[in-house]
Amino acid sequence: MGELEGSYRVLQTPGTRLGAQFNAGISTLEPGQSLSGNMIGGSKSHGRGLQIRVQGLDDSQEFFDIDPKALGQALLSEVFHSGNLIESDYFGLEFQNMQMNWVWLEPTKPIMKQVRRPANTLFRLSVKFFPPDPGQLHEEYTRYLFSLQMKRDLMEGRLICTENTGALLASHLVQSEIGDYDDAADRDFLRMNKLLPYQEKVQERIMELHRRHLGQTPAESDFQILEIARKLEMYGVRFHPAADREGTKINLAVAHMGLQVFQGHTKINTFNWSKIRKLSFKRKRFLIKLHPEVHGPHEDTLEFLMASRDQCKIFWKICVEYHSFFRLLDQPQPKSKTMLFNRGSSFRYSGRTQKQLVEYVRENGAKRTPYQRRNSKIRMSSRSIATDVPKQVSGAAMLYLCNKFKQKNKHTAPYPQLSPFNSKGPLCLSPSFQMSTLSLPGQTPSPLQSPILSEVGSNARLEEEEEGRRKRYPTDKAYFIAKEILTTERTYLKDLEVITVWFRSAVIKDNAMPEGLMTLLFSNIDPIYEFHRGFLKELDQRLALWEGRSNAHVKGDYQRIGDVMLRNMCALKEFTGYLQKHDEVLTELEKATKRLKKLETVYKEFELQKVCYLPLNTFLLKPIQRLMHYKLILERLCKHYSPAHRDHDDCKEALKEVAEIATQLQSSLIRLENFQKLTELQRDLIGIENLTAPGREFIREGCLYKLTKKGLQQRMFFLFSDMLLYTSKGVTATNQFKVHGQLPLHGMIVEESENEWSVPHCFTIYSAQRTIVVAASSKVEMGKWIEDLNIAIDLAKKSQDKSSIFLDAELGDRSNRSSDEVSLEQESEDDMNSSHTSLDKQTHHRANTTMHVCWHRNTSVSMSDHSLAVENQLSGYLLRKFKNSNGWQKLWVVFTNFCLFFYKTHQDDFPLASLPLLGYTVSTPEESDSIHKEYVFKLQFKSHVYFFRAESEYTFERWMEVIKSAASTTGRMSLLIPKGGSLEMNGN
């Protein structure tokens, strides 16, 4: 069996050759071992060593003279140095073993112990670690090599895709090689170069698509290739054949997010790193031990049978490396032990982690590496201007194109032909798409742009980054409004995946949902999900251009968003039919969970998973709610633009289109939000049936103190259009509330009674059968309850239905009482103890629903507050700082349902933590806080203090706006008070 265990030791990384600040990776050396002697010996053998042949990604080959006793790292260092590879940790050398399987050269083992005849073996440079986003690759040269890897994978049949997608990828490869479309040159190039196994069949399509890439630089072509490839299911996938316990043939693979299981070329399961407790192997058996909450206590270990022990170990090693590279953000502390992998093997990952690599490249951006595309005679520079760089022409093109190129560039001095392995001259890099951690020449990346979570400990460094951000990024308000569309769209797509990916997997696994309901649910939401995947890609590309990640921004063609919005808002009309069916979907799903015990169990268990960070049926409302978001954001854009602005008309038309759809669905949304809230309460309340009865509307929920024989006792009250419930929170594993009283609104009277009972903020509720006395936490809270109760009572009087179907007496106390008798009920021991529990100590996943937060924060929330919170959803990167800490931590933050959810990056599937905002105050820092930064806001509840830093004035104001609407008592309103109404009293 194999487990990562032992101490971590220092290992020189490839970056140190370029003068990088020492940043150790994770070493595999045993105590007393040293790489330096082997490396030096290998590099100075001068003909007495092994002649090892290495093939580059461009198919060029070079021989390296290596000491026979050298470790694998010696050869890797020579190859990376020769190729001028800065981001070398993404790459490795692979060779075919005796079984003709491609395996990776291990850096810490002697080459002779890994390869039987190194001199007769072909090593090839390959991409080893595939990041999910090409934006995480800083160097243009790295992206060029990645595009060559995609080219290789296409030809070898690894990158499986449709013929149309294959033709599109090939068209970009042609553009990167020979430049703009020319019929004769295209045909000659495709005749001489095999890009696809089925190339002849789609050649005309390739040429047709190539014609559309006019003016696209090679660097832009590389970016497009990677953007298309990363969306494919087989991107970066390397199959390891296996069989499950039933003997079914499957393939295992590892990716940045975890382990994947394929049947044929179809992915049937994914196990995220966060779900995996341990990976191990025993002989031919590969074992995945999951955390108990993933599959329950009865199925926490999955077993796969592979062809041999060697195959098991090979796959286990690449899993170790992938986990270390993508998941470890900082250098591990000495002697710390990883619990993910099983005991027995001394194997360790020996390079830099992705975070270390990103930080190194960011800090050494001025030393970006020169390189030459294969057979190209144009030198490329990251600091050159697009208009100064002639078209690149590959040597694979015909003489006709070469002559044309020479005539066009007579003024350009010739340069020696170089491959990526021997490019050592003072070459430059062409302008490139710079993704998430973008920087212009000589500038430091914005602390909010990096996709990698970082803990920044130096205030001086942050000041430099802040200054760089100011200089580099667009300052127009329209840009930040457009960016809000992008960031919230990312969150929205992740929310859809809770249903389309995660919930689907759960019900399929247990065969828990009837086929008819499966069809109804997924046939409605899948097309919406696919549409928004494409929309998100468009938004991402437009913002990349707007930010200047390519040369197009120089022309000023892309500093707008209206055209993208108009095109997609028009397309959204086609999905109105799907959205109108959401009412039926939600209703049928609720009926089925009541009827089918198995589905109910799967539903409840799924809501306990981390990925389901909100009540499950909340996610089904997201598509209609998203329309309202588009409408509000487009309204802000139209208000910002002058009528003469070139983007104004498109934005106005887009607003008109989405407003039309939103109007059609507005009444449906109100009905669905009410139904969703009632079903949520039904699950969290014990002692009430049929809460979703037709005609019933939710109005307000919150904490009040009820007068009992033992004094004032905390109770949770729920006001509906026909009745008032009050409950207590029992000490149970389920965190449910037990109903104690159910009072009909018909005939109810509410009066202030502070003077009568000498209790602040006290009022009396008279019902037909009983009278109760309650106290609110503040005068504002009391005013909201009395206001909503009185108007709800008036509406109940006018209703034809007098609520005769509901119980009129309090549960558990059926004695006859006069209407003027005050109820002083006896409290149970559980009821008394429950009021002292802390929100912070809750362990149940659903403890952050609004009722639990209201209980612990002693406040209330109305349906109007819920609707406003939906309108004010927001997401994006923020820097967070605790009260007594020195550094700022970058997090992806999502605001929804009165709560902040924190993620490492926007790509994560579930939040690391959450912060319920009810009861918090939001303000700017005071002088005593010693926060001397722009765009910082402060959150405080009692002694809990957090500081958050936004990237611009607009984003700062937006975060302040949405948090105020949710956090403070005065920011929230009575359901029946107009939104413009004034509430000036302090809620504290």
Coordinates of N, CA and C in Angstrom, one line a residue, residues 113-265:
K113 N 17.7 3.6 -13.2 CA 16.8 2.7 -12.5 C 15.4 2.8 -13.0
Q114 N 15.1 3.8 -13.9 CA 13.8 3.9 -14.4 C 13.7 3.4 -15.9
V115 N 14.8 3.6 -16.6 CA 14.8 3.2 -18.0 C 15.9 2.2 -18.3
R116 N 15.5 1.1 -18.9 CA 16.5 0.0 -19.0 C 17.6 0.4 -20.0
R117 N 17.3 1.0 -21.1 CA 18.3 1.4 -22.1 C 18.0 2.9 -22.4
P118 N 18.4 3.8 -21.6 CA 18.1 5.2 -21.9 C 18.6 5.7 -23.2
A119 N 19.8 5.2 -23.7 CA 20.3 5.7 -24.9 C 19.4 5.3 -26.1
N120 N 18.7 4.3 -26.0 CA 17.8 3.8 -27.1 C 16.3 4.2 -26.9
T121 N 16.1 5.0 -25.8 CA 14.7 5.4 -25.5 C 14.5 6.8 -25.9
L122 N 13.3 7.1 -26.5 CA 12.9 8.4 -26.9 C 12.1 9.0 -25.7
F123 N 12.6 10.1 -25.2 CA 11.8 10.9 -24.2 C 11.1 12.0 -24.9
R124 N 9.9 12.3 -24.5 CA 9.2 13.4 -25.1 C 8.7 14.4 -24.1
L125 N 8.9 15.7 -24.4 CA 8.3 16.7 -23.5 C 6.8 16.8 -23.7
S126 N 6.1 16.8 -22.5 CA 4.6 16.8 -22.6 C 4.1 17.6 -21.4
V127 N 2.9 18.1 -21.6 CA 2.2 18.7 -20.5 C 1.8 17.7 -19.5
K128 N 2.1 17.9 -18.2 CA 1.8 16.9 -17.2 C 0.6 17.4 -16.4
F129 N 0.5 18.7 -16.1 CA -0.5 19.2 -15.2 C -1.4 20.2 -16.1
F130 N -2.6 19.9 -16.2 CA -3.5 20.7 -17.0 C -4.4 21.6 -16.1
P131 N -4.1 22.9 -16.1 CA -5.0 23.7 -15.3 C -6.3 23.9 -15.9
P132 N -7.4 24.2 -15.1 CA -8.7 24.2 -15.7 C -9.0 25.5 -16.6
D133 N -8.1 26.5 -16.4 CA -8.3 27.7 -17.1 C -6.9 28.2 -17.7
P134 N -6.9 28.4 -19.0 CA -5.6 28.9 -19.6 C -5.2 30.2 -19.1
G135 N -6.1 30.9 -18.4 CA -5.7 32.2 -17.8 C -4.7 32.0 -16.7
Q136 N -4.6 30.8 -16.2 CA -3.6 30.5 -15.1 C -2.2 30.3 -15.7
L137 N -2.0 30.3 -17.0 CA -0.7 30.3 -17.7 C -0.3 31.7 -18.0
H138 N 0.7 32.2 -17.4 CA 1.1 33.6 -17.6 C 1.9 33.8 -18.9
E139 N 2.8 32.9 -19.2 CA 3.7 33.1 -20.3 C 3.0 32.7 -21.7
E140 N 3.2 33.6 -22.7 CA 2.7 33.3 -24.0 C 3.4 32.0 -24.5
Y141 N 4.6 31.8 -24.2 CA 5.3 30.6 -24.7 C 4.7 29.4 -24.1
T142 N 4.3 29.4 -22.8 CA 3.7 28.3 -22.2 C 2.4 27.9 -22.9
R143 N 1.6 29.0 -23.2 CA 0.3 28.7 -23.9 C 0.6 28.1 -25.3
Y144 N 1.7 28.6 -25.9 CA 2.0 28.0 -27.2 C 2.3 26.5 -27.1
L145 N 3.1 26.1 -26.1 CA 3.4 24.7 -25.9 C 2.1 23.9 -25.6
F146 N 1.2 24.5 -24.8 CA 0.0 23.9 -24.5 C -0.8 23.6 -25.7
S147 N -0.8 24.6 -26.6 CA -1.6 24.4 -27.9 C -1.0 23.3 -28.7
L148 N 0.4 23.2 -28.7 CA 1.0 22.1 -29.4 C 0.6 20.7 -28.7
Q149 N 0.4 20.7 -27.4 CA 0.0 19.5 -26.7 C -1.5 19.2 -27.2
M150 N -2.3 20.2 -27.3 CA -3.7 19.9 -27.8 C -3.6 19.3 -29.3
K151 N -2.7 19.9 -30.1 CA -2.5 19.4 -31.4 C -2.1 17.9 -31.4
R152 N -1.2 17.6 -30.5 CA -0.7 16.2 -30.4 C -1.9 15.3 -29.9
D153 N -2.6 15.8 -28.9 CA -3.7 15.0 -28.4 C -4.8 14.7 -29.4
L154 N -5.1 15.7 -30.2 CA -6.1 15.6 -31.3 C -5.6 14.5 -32.3
M155 N -4.4 14.5 -32.7 CA -3.9 13.6 -33.7 C -3.8 12.2 -33.1
E156 N -3.5 12.0 -31.8 CA -3.4 10.7 -31.2 C -4.7 10.2 -30.7
G157 N -5.8 11.0 -30.9 CA -7.1 10.5 -30.5 C -7.4 10.6 -29.1
R158 N -6.6 11.4 -28.3 CA -6.9 11.5 -26.9 C -7.9 12.6 -26.6
L159 N -7.9 13.7 -27.4 CA -8.8 14.8 -27.2 C -10.0 14.5 -28.0
I160 N -10.9 13.8 -27.5 CA -12.1 13.4 -28.2 C -13.1 14.5 -28.3
C161 N -13.6 14.8 -29.5 CA -14.6 15.9 -29.7 C -15.4 15.6 -30.9
T162 N -16.4 16.4 -31.2 CA -17.2 16.3 -32.4 C -16.4 16.7 -33.6
E163 N -16.8 16.3 -34.8 CA -16.0 16.6 -36.0 C -16.0 18.2 -36.2
N164 N -17.1 18.8 -35.8 CA -17.2 20.3 -36.0 C -16.2 21.0 -35.1
T165 N -16.1 20.5 -33.8 CA -15.2 21.1 -32.8 C -13.7 20.8 -33.3
G166 N -13.5 19.6 -33.8 CA -12.2 19.2 -34.3 C -11.8 20.1 -35.4
A167 N -12.7 20.4 -36.3 CA -12.4 21.3 -37.4 C -12.1 22.7 -36.9
L168 N -12.9 23.2 -35.9 CA -12.6 24.5 -35.3 C -11.2 24.6 -34.7
L169 N -10.9 23.6 -34.0 CA -9.5 23.6 -33.4 C -8.5 23.6 -34.5
A170 N -8.7 22.8 -35.5 CA -7.7 22.7 -36.6 C -7.6 24.0 -37.3
S171 N -8.7 24.7 -37.5 CA -8.7 26.0 -38.2 C -7.8 27.1 -37.4
H172 N -7.9 27.0 -36.1 CA -7.0 27.9 -35.3 C -5.6 27.5 -35.3
L173 N -5.3 26.2 -35.4 CA -3.9 25.7 -35.6 C -3.4 26.2 -36.9
V174 N -4.2 26.1 -38.0 CA -3.7 26.6 -39.3 C -3.4 28.1 -39.2
Q175 N -4.3 28.9 -38.6 CA -4.1 30.3 -38.4 C -2.8 30.6 -37.7
S176 N -2.5 29.8 -36.7 CA -1.3 30.1 -35.9 C 0.0 29.7 -36.7
E177 N -0.2 28.8 -37.6 CA 1.0 28.4 -38.4 C 1.3 29.2 -39.6
I178 N 0.2 29.5 -40.4 CA 0.5 30.2 -41.7 C -0.2 31.6 -41.8
G179 N -0.9 32.0 -40.7 CA -1.5 33.3 -40.8 C -2.9 33.3 -41.4
D180 N -3.3 34.4 -42.0 CA -4.6 34.6 -42.6 C -4.9 33.6 -43.7
Y181 N -6.2 33.4 -44.0 CA -6.6 32.5 -44.9 C -6.1 32.8 -46.4
D182 N -5.7 31.8 -47.0 CA -5.3 31.8 -48.4 C -5.6 30.4 -49.0
D183 N -6.5 30.4 -50.0 CA -7.0 29.1 -50.4 C -5.9 28.1 -50.8
A184 N -4.9 28.6 -51.6 CA -3.8 27.7 -52.1 C -2.9 27.3 -50.9
A185 N -2.6 28.3 -50.1 CA -1.7 28.0 -48.9 C -2.4 27.0 -47.9
D186 N -3.7 27.2 -47.7 CA -4.4 26.3 -46.8 C -4.4 24.9 -47.3
R187 N -4.7 24.7 -48.6 CA -4.7 23.4 -49.1 C -3.4 22.7 -49.1
D188 N -2.3 23.5 -49.4 CA -1.0 22.9 -49.3 C -0.6 22.5 -47.9
F189 N -0.9 23.4 -47.0 CA -0.6 23.2 -45.6 C -1.3 21.9 -45.0
L190 N -2.6 21.8 -45.3 CA -3.4 20.7 -44.8 C -2.9 19.4 -45.5
R191 N -2.4 19.5 -46.8 CA -1.9 18.3 -47.5 C -0.6 17.8 -46.8
M192 N 0.2 18.7 -46.3 CA 1.5 18.4 -45.8 C 1.4 18.1 -44.3
N193 N 0.4 18.5 -43.6 CA 0.3 18.4 -42.1 C -1.0 17.7 -41.7
K194 N -0.8 16.7 -41.0 CA -2.0 15.9 -40.5 C -2.3 16.5 -39.1
L195 N -3.5 17.1 -39.0 CA -4.0 17.6 -37.7 C -5.1 16.8 -37.0
L196 N -5.8 16.1 -37.9 CA -6.9 15.3 -37.3 C -6.9 13.9 -38.0
P197 N -7.4 12.9 -37.3 CA -7.4 11.5 -37.9 C -8.4 11.5 -39.1
Y198 N -9.4 12.4 -39.1 CA -10.4 12.4 -40.1 C -10.3 13.7 -40.9
Q199 N -9.1 14.2 -41.1 CA -8.9 15.5 -41.7 C -9.5 15.7 -43.1
E200 N -9.3 14.6 -43.9 CA -9.8 14.7 -45.3 C -11.4 15.0 -45.3
K201 N -12.0 14.4 -44.4 CA -13.5 14.4 -44.3 C -14.0 15.9 -44.0
V202 N -13.2 16.6 -43.2 CA -13.6 17.9 -42.7 C -12.8 19.1 -43.3
Q203 N -11.9 18.8 -44.3 CA -11.0 19.8 -44.8 C -11.7 21.1 -45.2
E204 N -12.8 21.0 -45.9 CA -13.5 22.2 -46.4 C -14.0 23.0 -45.2
R205 N -14.5 22.3 -44.2 CA -15.0 22.9 -43.0 C -13.9 23.7 -42.3
I206 N -12.7 23.0 -42.2 CA -11.5 23.7 -41.6 C -11.2 25.0 -42.3
M207 N -11.2 25.0 -43.6 CA -10.9 26.1 -44.4 C -12.0 27.2 -44.3
E208 N -13.2 26.8 -44.2 CA -14.3 27.7 -44.1 C -14.2 28.5 -42.7
L209 N -13.8 27.7 -41.7 CA -13.6 28.3 -40.4 C -12.4 29.2 -40.3
H210 N -11.3 28.7 -41.0 CA -10.1 29.5 -41.0 C -10.3 30.9 -41.6
R211 N -11.2 31.0 -42.6 CA -11.5 32.3 -43.3 C -12.0 33.3 -42.2
R212 N -12.6 32.8 -41.2 CA -13.2 33.7 -40.2 C -12.2 34.3 -39.2
H213 N -11.0 33.8 -39.2 CA -10.0 34.2 -38.2 C -9.1 35.4 -38.7
L214 N -9.5 36.1 -39.7 CA -8.7 37.2 -40.3 C -8.2 38.1 -39.2
G215 N -6.9 38.4 -39.3 CA -6.2 39.3 -38.4 C -5.9 38.7 -37.0
Q216 N -6.2 37.5 -36.8 CA -5.9 36.9 -35.5 C -4.4 36.5 -35.4
T217 N -3.8 37.0 -34.3 CA -2.3 36.7 -34.1 C -2.1 35.2 -33.7
P218 N -0.9 34.7 -33.8 CA -0.6 33.4 -33.3 C -1.0 33.2 -31.8
A219 N -0.6 34.2 -31.1 CA -0.9 34.1 -29.6 C -2.4 34.1 -29.4
E220 N -3.2 34.8 -30.1 CA -4.6 34.8 -30.0 C -5.2 33.4 -30.4
S221 N -4.6 32.8 -31.4 CA -5.0 31.5 -31.9 C -4.7 30.5 -30.8
D222 N -3.5 30.6 -30.1 CA -3.2 29.7 -29.0 C -4.3 29.8 -27.9
F223 N -4.7 31.0 -27.6 CA -5.7 31.2 -26.6 C -7.0 30.6 -27.0
Q224 N -7.4 30.8 -28.2 CA -8.7 30.2 -28.7 C -8.6 28.7 -28.6
I225 N -7.5 28.1 -29.0 CA -7.4 26.6 -29.0 C -7.6 26.1 -27.5
L226 N -6.9 26.8 -26.6 CA -7.0 26.4 -25.2 C -8.4 26.6 -24.6
E227 N -9.0 27.7 -25.0 CA -10.4 28.0 -24.6 C -11.4 26.9 -25.0
I228 N -11.2 26.5 -26.3 CA -12.1 25.5 -26.8 C -11.8 24.1 -26.1
A229 N -10.5 23.8 -26.0 CA -10.1 22.5 -25.5 C -10.5 22.3 -24.0
R230 N -10.4 23.4 -23.2 CA -10.6 23.2 -21.8 C -12.1 22.9 -21.5
K231 N -13.0 23.2 -22.5 CA -14.4 22.9 -22.3 C -14.8 21.5 -22.6
L232 N -13.8 20.8 -23.2 CA -14.1 19.4 -23.6 C -13.9 18.5 -22.5
E233 N -14.7 17.4 -22.4 CA -14.7 16.5 -21.3 C -13.3 15.7 -21.3
M234 N -12.7 15.6 -22.4 CA -11.4 14.8 -22.5 C -10.2 15.7 -22.4
Y235 N -10.4 17.0 -22.1 CA -9.2 17.9 -21.9 C -8.3 17.4 -20.8
G236 N -7.0 17.1 -21.2 CA -6.0 16.7 -20.2 C -6.2 15.3 -19.7
V237 N -7.2 14.5 -20.2 CA -7.5 13.2 -19.6 C -6.5 12.2 -20.2
R238 N -6.0 11.4 -19.2 CA -5.1 10.3 -19.6 C -5.7 9.0 -18.9
F239 N -6.2 8.1 -19.8 CA -6.9 6.9 -19.3 C -5.9 5.9 -18.6
H240 N -6.4 5.3 -17.5 CA -5.8 4.2 -16.8 C -6.8 3.1 -16.7
P241 N -6.7 2.1 -17.5 CA -7.8 1.0 -17.6 C -7.9 0.3 -16.2
A242 N -9.2 0.0 -15.9 CA -9.5 -0.7 -14.6 C -10.8 -1.4 -14.8
A243 N -11.3 -2.0 -13.7 CA -12.6 -2.6 -13.6 C -13.2 -2.4 -12.3
D244 N -14.5 -2.2 -12.2 CA -15.1 -2.0 -10.9 C -15.4 -3.4 -10.2
R245 N -16.0 -3.4 -9.1 CA -16.2 -4.6 -8.3 C -17.1 -5.6 -9.1
E246 N -17.9 -5.1 -10.0 CA -18.8 -6.0 -10.7 C -18.1 -6.5 -12.0
G247 N -16.8 -6.1 -12.2 CA -16.1 -6.5 -13.4 C -16.3 -5.6 -14.6
T248 N -17.1 -4.6 -14.5 CA -17.3 -3.7 -15.6 C -16.1 -2.9 -16.0
K249 N -15.7 -2.9 -17.2 CA -14.5 -2.2 -17.7 C -14.7 -0.7 -17.6
I250 N -13.8 0.0 -17.0 CA -13.9 1.5 -16.9 C -12.5 2.0 -17.0
N251 N -12.4 3.3 -17.1 CA -11.1 4.0 -17.2 C -11.1 5.0 -16.0
L252 N -9.9 5.1 -15.3 CA -9.7 6.1 -14.3 C -8.8 7.2 -14.9
A253 N -9.0 8.4 -14.4 CA -8.2 9.5 -14.8 C -8.1 10.5 -13.6
V254 N -7.1 11.3 -13.6 CA -7.0 12.3 -12.6 C -6.9 13.7 -13.2
A255 N -7.5 14.7 -12.5 CA -7.6 16.1 -13.0 C -7.3 17.0 -11.9
H256 N -7.4 18.3 -12.2 CA -7.1 19.3 -11.1 C -8.0 19.2 -9.9
M257 N -9.3 18.8 -10.2 CA -10.3 18.8 -9.2 C -10.4 17.5 -8.4
G258 N -9.8 16.4 -9.0 CA -9.9 15.1 -8.3 C -9.9 14.0 -9.3
L259 N -10.5 12.8 -8.9 CA -10.4 11.6 -9.7 C -11.7 11.5 -10.6
Q260 N -11.6 11.0 -11.8 CA -12.7 10.8 -12.7 C -12.8 9.4 -13.1
V261 N -14.1 9.0 -13.3 CA -14.3 7.6 -13.8 C -15.0 7.7 -15.1
F262 N -14.5 7.0 -16.1 CA -15.1 7.0 -17.4 C -15.6 5.6 -17.8
Q263 N -16.7 5.5 -18.6 CA -17.1 4.3 -19.2 C -17.0 4.5 -20.7
G264 N -16.1 3.9 -21.4 CA -15.8 4.3 -22.7 C -15.2 5.7 -22.7
H265 N -15.8 6.7 -23.4 CA -15.3 8.1 -23.3 C -16.3 9.0 -22.6

